[in-house]
């Protein structure tokens, strides 16, 4: 019988705790369409799960859209989006993500709740962009932006609004 001590035990405990430790309020869906002409580009879609998460994201997204329309940037943890020359861009922002790496929107939700929600979003957005850089494809953050990446393309990335008009 193997002994579970040291790093193995810590890692096993961490993996077992993840489903309960994280709210899992965001979903990253990876899909690819197959046509008679062959496989299409990968599509990575980030969307909130559950009614409360959807309501929270709807409120945040409306605030972020208003900030972008007004010419301000929106910080989403490891990534930042803003308009430059009338075009939406997404670029790296915070290398060590923490609560200060996000644009503030005054909402009637608890700050700790907002921080957890946004930290999860940032982690999944970072994962989606890393995968899309590796495979090429489309990344969609519902209600905020859509961008297309060629395999291996470096940031910043041109994007288009998704679900709203500037």
C-alpha positions as a LaTeX table, in Angstrom:
\begin{tabular}{lrrr}
\hline
Residue & $x$ (\AA) & $y$ (\AA) & $z$ (\AA) \\
\hline
Unk1 & 0.00 & 0.00 & 0.00 \\
Unk2 & 1.41 & 3.41 & $-1.00$ \\
Unk3 & 1.91 & 6.08 & 1.62 \\
Unk4 & 0.22 & 9.44 & 0.94 \\
Unk5 & 2.50 & 11.92 & 2.65 \\
Unk6 & 4.29 & 15.07 & 1.60 \\
Unk7 & 3.64 & 16.70 & $-1.79$ \\
Unk8 & 1.50 & 13.82 & $-3.07$ \\
Unk9 & $-0.89$ & 14.10 & $-0.13$ \\
Unk10 & $-1.06$ & 17.88 & $-0.47$ \\
Unk11 & $-1.79$ & 17.69 & $-4.21$ \\
Unk12 & $-4.42$ & 14.96 & $-3.72$ \\
Unk13 & $-6.08$ & 17.03 & $-0.99$ \\
Unk14 & $-6.03$ & 20.13 & $-3.17$ \\
Unk15 & $-7.57$ & 18.30 & $-6.11$ \\
Unk16 & $-10.30$ & 16.82 & $-3.91$ \\
Unk17 & $-11.05$ & 20.24 & $-2.39$ \\
Unk18 & $-11.28$ & 22.11 & $-5.70$ \\
Unk19 & $-14.91$ & 21.30 & $-6.56$ \\
Unk20 & $-16.06$ & 22.56 & $-3.15$ \\
Unk21 & $-13.48$ & 25.34 & $-2.77$ \\
Unk22 & $-14.28$ & 27.05 & $-6.05$ \\
Unk23 & $-17.76$ & 28.28 & $-6.74$ \\
Unk24 & $-17.49$ & 27.12 & $-10.34$ \\
Unk25 & $-19.65$ & 29.99 & $-11.51$ \\
Unk26 & $-18.00$ & 30.15 & $-14.91$ \\
Unk27 & $-17.98$ & 27.59 & $-17.66$ \\
Unk28 & $-15.38$ & 27.35 & $-20.42$ \\
Unk29 & $-16.77$ & 25.45 & $-23.38$ \\
Unk30 & $-14.49$ & 24.24 & $-26.16$ \\
Unk31 & $-16.18$ & 23.25 & $-29.40$ \\
Unk32 & $-15.35$ & 22.65 & $-33.03$ \\
Unk33 & $-17.75$ & 22.37 & $-35.96$ \\
Unk34 & $-17.30$ & 19.66 & $-38.55$ \\
Unk35 & $-18.48$ & 20.32 & $-42.10$ \\
Unk36 & $-18.11$ & 18.50 & $-45.39$ \\
Unk37 & $-15.03$ & 20.66 & $-45.97$ \\
Unk38 & $-13.42$ & 19.48 & $-42.71$ \\
Unk39 & $-13.04$ & 20.75 & $-39.17$ \\
Unk40 & $-13.57$ & 24.44 & $-38.49$ \\
Unk41 & $-11.58$ & 26.57 & $-36.01$ \\
Unk42 & $-11.90$ & 25.87 & $-32.30$ \\
Unk43 & $-14.30$ & 28.05 & $-30.34$ \\
Unk44 & $-13.74$ & 28.81 & $-26.64$ \\
Unk45 & $-16.77$ & 30.33 & $-24.93$ \\
Unk46 & $-16.81$ & 31.69 & $-21.38$ \\
Unk47 & $-20.21$ & 32.09 & $-19.78$ \\
Unk48 & $-21.54$ & 32.22 & $-16.22$ \\
Unk49 & $-23.46$ & 29.25 & $-14.83$ \\
Unk50 & $-26.51$ & 29.46 & $-12.60$ \\
Unk51 & $-29.06$ & 32.24 & $-12.22$ \\
Unk52 & $-27.18$ & 34.27 & $-9.62$ \\
Unk53 & $-23.90$ & 34.14 & $-11.57$ \\
Unk54 & $-25.73$ & 35.13 & $-14.76$ \\
Unk55 & $-27.40$ & 38.07 & $-13.00$ \\
Unk56 & $-24.07$ & 39.17 & $-11.53$ \\
Unk57 & $-22.32$ & 38.97 & $-14.92$ \\
Unk58 & $-25.18$ & 40.80 & $-16.65$ \\
Unk59 & $-24.78$ & 43.69 & $-14.16$ \\
Unk60 & $-20.98$ & 43.69 & $-14.42$ \\
Unk61 & $-21.03$ & 43.46 & $-18.22$ \\
Unk62 & $-23.41$ & 46.44 & $-18.48$ \\
Unk63 & $-21.05$ & 48.48 & $-16.31$ \\
Unk64 & $-18.03$ & 47.35 & $-18.30$ \\
Unk65 & $-19.76$ & 48.18 & $-21.58$ \\
Unk66 & $-20.51$ & 51.69 & $-20.26$ \\
Unk67 & $-16.86$ & 52.11 & $-19.23$ \\
Unk68 & $-15.65$ & 51.02 & $-22.66$ \\
Unk69 & $-18.14$ & 53.35 & $-24.42$ \\
Unk70 & $-16.81$ & 56.22 & $-22.29$ \\
Unk71 & $-13.25$ & 55.53 & $-23.40$ \\
Unk72 & $-12.04$ & 53.79 & $-20.24$ \\
Unk73 & $-10.29$ & 50.46 & $-20.02$ \\
Unk74 & $-11.74$ & 47.37 & $-18.36$ \\
Unk75 & $-9.34$ & 45.29 & $-16.30$ \\
Unk76 & $-10.23$ & 41.59 & $-16.06$ \\
Unk77 & $-7.38$ & 40.28 & $-13.95$ \\
Unk78 & $-4.63$ & 38.96 & $-16.21$ \\
Unk79 & $-6.20$ & 40.74 & $-19.22$ \\
Unk80 & $-7.33$ & 44.26 & $-20.09$ \\
Unk81 & $-9.70$ & 45.41 & $-22.82$ \\
Unk82 & $-10.12$ & 48.89 & $-24.25$ \\
Unk83 & $-10.81$ & 50.80 & $-27.45$ \\
Unk84 & $-7.87$ & 52.19 & $-29.41$ \\
Unk85 & $-8.57$ & 54.02 & $-32.66$ \\
Unk86 & $-12.18$ & 52.84 & $-32.59$ \\
Unk87 & $-11.17$ & 49.17 & $-32.34$ \\
Unk88 & $-11.49$ & 46.94 & $-29.30$ \\
Unk89 & $-8.25$ & 45.34 & $-28.04$ \\
Unk90 & $-7.38$ & 42.71 & $-25.45$ \\
Unk91 & $-3.89$ & 42.68 & $-23.96$ \\
Unk92 & $-2.03$ & 41.24 & $-20.95$ \\
Unk93 & $-2.52$ & 43.22 & $-17.76$ \\
Unk94 & $-1.72$ & 41.80 & $-14.33$ \\
Unk95 & 0.95 & 39.07 & $-14.16$ \\
Unk96 & 0.08 & 38.16 & $-10.53$ \\
Unk97 & $-3.69$ & 38.39 & $-10.41$ \\
Unk98 & $-5.33$ & 39.72 & $-7.26$ \\
Unk99 & $-8.47$ & 41.72 & $-6.43$ \\
Unk100 & $-6.77$ & 45.02 & $-7.38$ \\
Unk101 & $-6.38$ & 43.78 & $-10.99$ \\
Unk102 & $-10.09$ & 44.27 & $-11.79$ \\
Unk103 & $-12.11$ & 47.31 & $-12.83$ \\
Unk104 & $-14.44$ & 48.38 & $-10.04$ \\
Unk105 & $-18.18$ & 48.54 & $-10.64$ \\
Unk106 & $-20.44$ & 49.49 & $-7.73$ \\
Unk107 & $-22.95$ & 46.66 & $-7.39$ \\
Unk108 & $-25.18$ & 45.44 & $-4.56$ \\
Unk109 & $-23.11$ & 42.25 & $-4.13$ \\
Unk110 & $-20.63$ & 41.54 & $-1.35$ \\
Unk111 & $-17.06$ & 42.55 & $-2.33$ \\
Unk112 & $-15.62$ & 39.15 & $-1.36$ \\
Unk113 & $-18.25$ & 37.49 & $-3.58$ \\
Unk114 & $-17.38$ & 39.80 & $-6.50$ \\
Unk115 & $-13.67$ & 39.12 & $-6.01$ \\
Unk116 & $-14.14$ & 35.33 & $-6.12$ \\
Unk117 & $-16.36$ & 35.64 & $-9.17$ \\
Unk118 & $-13.86$ & 37.80 & $-11.05$ \\
Unk119 & $-10.85$ & 35.71 & $-10.02$ \\
Unk120 & $-12.53$ & 32.63 & $-11.47$ \\
Unk121 & $-13.34$ & 34.57 & $-14.66$ \\
Unk122 & $-9.73$ & 35.71 & $-14.98$ \\
Unk123 & $-8.36$ & 32.18 & $-14.57$ \\
Unk124 & $-10.70$ & 30.74 & $-17.21$ \\
Unk125 & $-10.13$ & 33.64 & $-19.61$ \\
Unk126 & $-6.39$ & 33.12 & $-19.28$ \\
Unk127 & $-6.87$ & 29.39 & $-19.92$ \\
Unk128 & $-9.08$ & 30.03 & $-22.98$ \\
Unk129 & $-6.58$ & 32.47 & $-24.50$ \\
Unk130 & $-3.67$ & 30.10 & $-23.87$ \\
Unk131 & $-5.52$ & 27.23 & $-25.55$ \\
Unk132 & $-6.59$ & 29.42 & $-28.47$ \\
Unk133 & $-2.98$ & 30.60 & $-28.95$ \\
Unk134 & $-1.97$ & 26.94 & $-29.12$ \\
Unk135 & $-4.71$ & 25.76 & $-31.52$ \\
Unk136 & $-5.93$ & 28.95 & $-33.18$ \\
Unk137 & $-9.61$ & 29.81 & $-32.94$ \\
Unk138 & $-12.23$ & 32.10 & $-31.50$ \\
Unk139 & $-12.55$ & 33.20 & $-27.86$ \\
Unk140 & $-15.89$ & 34.63 & $-26.73$ \\
Unk141 & $-16.54$ & 36.24 & $-23.36$ \\
Unk142 & $-20.32$ & 36.50 & $-23.47$ \\
Unk143 & $-21.70$ & 40.04 & $-23.31$ \\
Unk144 & $-18.26$ & 41.60 & $-23.67$ \\
Unk145 & $-15.98$ & 40.57 & $-26.54$ \\
Unk146 & $-15.14$ & 38.09 & $-29.26$ \\
Unk147 & $-11.68$ & 37.64 & $-30.72$ \\
Unk148 & $-10.08$ & 35.42 & $-33.34$ \\
Unk149 & $-6.56$ & 34.12 & $-32.88$ \\
Unk150 & $-4.21$ & 32.54 & $-35.36$ \\
Unk151 & $-2.11$ & 29.70 & $-34.00$ \\
Unk152 & 0.80 & 31.18 & $-32.04$ \\
Unk153 & $-0.28$ & 34.82 & $-32.40$ \\
Unk154 & 1.12 & 37.14 & $-29.72$ \\
Unk155 & $-0.95$ & 39.72 & $-27.80$ \\
Unk156 & $-2.41$ & 42.33 & $-28.00$ \\
Unk157 & $-5.41$ & 40.85 & $-29.77$ \\
Unk158 & $-7.99$ & 42.72 & $-31.86$ \\
Unk159 & $-11.53$ & 41.99 & $-30.66$ \\
Unk160 & $-15.10$ & 42.93 & $-31.43$ \\
Unk161 & $-17.94$ & 43.62 & $-29.00$ \\
Unk162 & $-20.07$ & 40.57 & $-28.29$ \\
Unk163 & $-23.74$ & 41.13 & $-27.48$ \\
Unk164 & $-23.63$ & 44.94 & $-27.45$ \\
Unk165 & $-22.84$ & 47.94 & $-29.61$ \\
Unk166 & $-20.20$ & 50.56 & $-28.76$ \\
\hline
\end{tabular}
